[in-house]
PDB file of C-alpha atoms in Angstrom:
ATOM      1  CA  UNK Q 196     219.752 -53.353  74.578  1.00 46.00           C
ATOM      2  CA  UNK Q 197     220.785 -50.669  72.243  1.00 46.00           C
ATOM      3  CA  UNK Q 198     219.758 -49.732  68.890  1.00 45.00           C
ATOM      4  CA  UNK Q 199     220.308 -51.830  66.095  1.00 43.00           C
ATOM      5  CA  UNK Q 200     223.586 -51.421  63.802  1.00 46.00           C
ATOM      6  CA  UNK Q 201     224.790 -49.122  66.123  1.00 48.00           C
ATOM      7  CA  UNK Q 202     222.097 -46.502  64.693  1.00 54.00           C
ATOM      8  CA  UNK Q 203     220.334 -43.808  66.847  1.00 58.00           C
ATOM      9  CA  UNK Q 204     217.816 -42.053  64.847  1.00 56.00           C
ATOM     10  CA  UNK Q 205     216.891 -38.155  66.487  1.00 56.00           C
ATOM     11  CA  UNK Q 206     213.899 -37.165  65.012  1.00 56.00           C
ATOM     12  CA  UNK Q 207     211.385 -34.935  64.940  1.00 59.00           C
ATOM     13  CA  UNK Q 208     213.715 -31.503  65.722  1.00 73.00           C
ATOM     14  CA  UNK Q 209     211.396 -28.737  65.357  1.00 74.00           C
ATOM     15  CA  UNK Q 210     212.331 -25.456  65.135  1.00 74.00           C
ATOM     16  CA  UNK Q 211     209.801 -22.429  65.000  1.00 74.00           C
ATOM     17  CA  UNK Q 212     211.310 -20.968  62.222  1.00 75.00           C
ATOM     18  CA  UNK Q 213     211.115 -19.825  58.624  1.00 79.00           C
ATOM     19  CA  UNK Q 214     212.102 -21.856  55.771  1.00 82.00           C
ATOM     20  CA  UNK Q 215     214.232 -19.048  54.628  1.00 84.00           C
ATOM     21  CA  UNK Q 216     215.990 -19.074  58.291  1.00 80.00           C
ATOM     22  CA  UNK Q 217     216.678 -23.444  58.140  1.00 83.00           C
ATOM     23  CA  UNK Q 218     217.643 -22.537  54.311  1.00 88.00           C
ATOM     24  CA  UNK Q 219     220.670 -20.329  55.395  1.00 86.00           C
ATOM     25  CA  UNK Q 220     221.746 -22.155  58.037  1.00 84.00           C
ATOM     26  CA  UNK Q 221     222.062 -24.856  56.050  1.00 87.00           C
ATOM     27  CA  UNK Q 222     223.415 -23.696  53.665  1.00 89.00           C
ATOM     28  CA  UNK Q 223     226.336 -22.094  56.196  1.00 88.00           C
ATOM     29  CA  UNK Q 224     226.450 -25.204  57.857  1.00 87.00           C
ATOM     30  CA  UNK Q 225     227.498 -27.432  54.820  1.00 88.00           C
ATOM     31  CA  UNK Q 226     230.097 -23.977  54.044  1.00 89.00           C
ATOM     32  CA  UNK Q 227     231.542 -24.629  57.597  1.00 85.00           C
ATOM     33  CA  UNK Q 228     231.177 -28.092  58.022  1.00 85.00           C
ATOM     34  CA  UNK Q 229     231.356 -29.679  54.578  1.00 83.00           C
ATOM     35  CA  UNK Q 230     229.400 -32.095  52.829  1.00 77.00           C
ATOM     36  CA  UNK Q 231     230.169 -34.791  55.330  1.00 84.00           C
ATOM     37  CA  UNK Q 232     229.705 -34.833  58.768  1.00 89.00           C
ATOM     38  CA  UNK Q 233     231.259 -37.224  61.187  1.00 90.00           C
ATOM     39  CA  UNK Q 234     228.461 -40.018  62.312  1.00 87.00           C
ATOM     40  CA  UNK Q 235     225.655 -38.551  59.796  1.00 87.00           C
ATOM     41  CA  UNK Q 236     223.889 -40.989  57.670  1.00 84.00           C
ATOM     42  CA  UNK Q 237     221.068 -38.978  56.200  1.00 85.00           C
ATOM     43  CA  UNK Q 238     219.400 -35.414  57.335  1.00 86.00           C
ATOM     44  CA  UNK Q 239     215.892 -34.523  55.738  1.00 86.00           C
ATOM     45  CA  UNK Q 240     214.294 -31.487  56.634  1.00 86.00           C
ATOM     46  CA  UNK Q 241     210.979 -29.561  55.892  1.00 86.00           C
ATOM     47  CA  UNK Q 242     208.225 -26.992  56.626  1.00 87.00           C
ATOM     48  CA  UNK Q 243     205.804 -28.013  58.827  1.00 85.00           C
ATOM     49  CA  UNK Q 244     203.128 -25.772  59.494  1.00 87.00           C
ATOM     50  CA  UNK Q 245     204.289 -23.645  62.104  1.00 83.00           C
ATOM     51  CA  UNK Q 246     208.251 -24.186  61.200  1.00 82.00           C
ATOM     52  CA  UNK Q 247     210.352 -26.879  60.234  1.00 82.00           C
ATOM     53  CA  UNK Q 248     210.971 -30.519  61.186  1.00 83.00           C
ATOM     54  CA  UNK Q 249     214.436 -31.897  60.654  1.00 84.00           C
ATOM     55  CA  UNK Q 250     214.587 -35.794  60.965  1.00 84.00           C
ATOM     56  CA  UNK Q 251     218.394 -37.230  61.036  1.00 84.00           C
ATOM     57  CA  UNK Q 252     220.361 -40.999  61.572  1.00 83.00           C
ATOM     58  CA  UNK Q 253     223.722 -40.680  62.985  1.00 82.00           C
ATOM     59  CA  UNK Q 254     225.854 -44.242  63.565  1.00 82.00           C
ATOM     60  CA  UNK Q 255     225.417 -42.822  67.476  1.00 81.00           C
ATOM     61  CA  UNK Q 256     223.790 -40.978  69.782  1.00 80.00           C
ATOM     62  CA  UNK Q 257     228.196 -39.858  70.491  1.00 86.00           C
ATOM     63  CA  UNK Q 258     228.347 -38.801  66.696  1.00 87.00           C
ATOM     64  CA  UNK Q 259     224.938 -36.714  67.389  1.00 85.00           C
ATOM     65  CA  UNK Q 260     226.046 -35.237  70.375  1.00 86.00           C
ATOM     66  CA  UNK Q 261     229.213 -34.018  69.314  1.00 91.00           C
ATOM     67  CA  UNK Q 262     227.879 -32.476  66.091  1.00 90.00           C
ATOM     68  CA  UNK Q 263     225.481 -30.383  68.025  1.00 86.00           C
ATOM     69  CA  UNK Q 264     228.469 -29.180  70.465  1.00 91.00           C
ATOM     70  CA  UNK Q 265     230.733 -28.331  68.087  1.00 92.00           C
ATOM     71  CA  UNK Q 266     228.900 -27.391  64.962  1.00 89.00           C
ATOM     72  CA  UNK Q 267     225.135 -26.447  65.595  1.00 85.00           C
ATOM     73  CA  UNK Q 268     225.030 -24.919  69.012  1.00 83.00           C
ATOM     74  CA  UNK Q 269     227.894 -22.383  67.837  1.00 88.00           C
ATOM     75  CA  UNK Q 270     225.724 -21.693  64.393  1.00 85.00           C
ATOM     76  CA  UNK Q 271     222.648 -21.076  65.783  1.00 81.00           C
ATOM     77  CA  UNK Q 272     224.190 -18.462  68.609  1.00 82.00           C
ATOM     78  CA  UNK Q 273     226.120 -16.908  65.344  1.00 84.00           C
ATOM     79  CA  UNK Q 274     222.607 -16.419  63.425  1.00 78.00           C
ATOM     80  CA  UNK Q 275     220.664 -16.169  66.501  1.00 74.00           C
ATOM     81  CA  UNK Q 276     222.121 -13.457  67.723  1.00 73.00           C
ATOM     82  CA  UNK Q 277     220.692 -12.066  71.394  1.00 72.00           C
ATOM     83  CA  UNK Q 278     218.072 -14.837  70.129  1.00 71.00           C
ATOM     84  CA  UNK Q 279     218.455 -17.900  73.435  1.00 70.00           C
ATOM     85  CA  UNK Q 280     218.644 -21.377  71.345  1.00 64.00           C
ATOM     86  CA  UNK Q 281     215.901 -23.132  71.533  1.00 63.00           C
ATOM     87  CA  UNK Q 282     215.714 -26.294  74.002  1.00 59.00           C
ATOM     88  CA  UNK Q 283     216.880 -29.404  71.935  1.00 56.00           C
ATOM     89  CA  UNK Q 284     215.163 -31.539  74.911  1.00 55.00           C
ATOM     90  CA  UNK Q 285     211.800 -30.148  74.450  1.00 53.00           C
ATOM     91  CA  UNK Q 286     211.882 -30.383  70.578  1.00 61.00           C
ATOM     92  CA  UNK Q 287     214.133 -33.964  69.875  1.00 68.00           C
ATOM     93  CA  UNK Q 288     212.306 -37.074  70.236  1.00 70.00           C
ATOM     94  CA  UNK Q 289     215.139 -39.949  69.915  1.00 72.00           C
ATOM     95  CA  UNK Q 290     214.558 -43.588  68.526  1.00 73.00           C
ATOM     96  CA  UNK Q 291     216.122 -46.774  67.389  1.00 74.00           C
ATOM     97  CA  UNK Q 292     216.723 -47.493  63.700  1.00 76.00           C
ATOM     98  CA  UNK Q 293     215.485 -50.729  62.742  1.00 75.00           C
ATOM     99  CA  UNK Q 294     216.222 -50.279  58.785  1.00 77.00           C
ATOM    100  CA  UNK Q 295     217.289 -47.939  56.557  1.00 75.00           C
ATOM    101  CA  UNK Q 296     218.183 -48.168  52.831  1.00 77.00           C
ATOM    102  CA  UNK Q 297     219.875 -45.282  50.788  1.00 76.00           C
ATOM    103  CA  UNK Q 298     220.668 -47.052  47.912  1.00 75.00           C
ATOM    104  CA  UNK Q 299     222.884 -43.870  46.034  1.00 75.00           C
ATOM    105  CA  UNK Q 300     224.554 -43.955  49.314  1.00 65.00           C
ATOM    106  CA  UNK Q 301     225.412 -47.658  49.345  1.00 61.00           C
ATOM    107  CA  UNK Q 302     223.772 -47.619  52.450  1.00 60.00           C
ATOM    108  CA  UNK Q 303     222.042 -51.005  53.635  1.00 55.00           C
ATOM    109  CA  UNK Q 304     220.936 -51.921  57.244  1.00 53.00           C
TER     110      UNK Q 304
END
């Protein structure tokens, strides 16, 4: 069976990069993209200790897939450069939501 409420958590992105480097990105991302993102529920990133973890809900693994295609794949070869992207498989580890509660986002499941 699928995930619950139709939820597909991808966690656990980590990227070997700066927090300066995730702090411009995102910041170019939300000047592209908007505040909103189609399928996004919640997206928390931070420094680890040898880069930076994002950990993100999206109402499907679709909504995720389609983001990445069309909005983060294209960003990261603008800021990247000659840079190759770095392998999504290797650094995504995917699971099911079983709850999640945002309550300034009226968000209850």
């Amino acid at each position: 069976s699928g995930p619950p409420y139709g939820c597909r958590c991808t966690g656990h992105h980590h990227f070997p990069g700066t927090v300066e480097i995730y702090d411009g990105m995102h910041a170019k991302m939300i000047r592209q993209a908007g505040p909103s993102i189609d399928g996004l529920l919640v997206h928390v990133g931070h420094a680890t200790t040898d880069g930076f973890q994002i950990v993100e809900v999206w109402e499907s693994k679709g909504h995720y897939d389609r983001a990445n295609t069309d909005i983060v794949f294209p960003l990261m070869r603008e800021l990247g450069g000659d840079q190759p992207l770095p392998s999504m498989e290797q650094a995504t580890e995917a699971f099911d939501v079983h709850g999640l509660v945002i309550p300034s986002g009226n968000i209850l499941m």
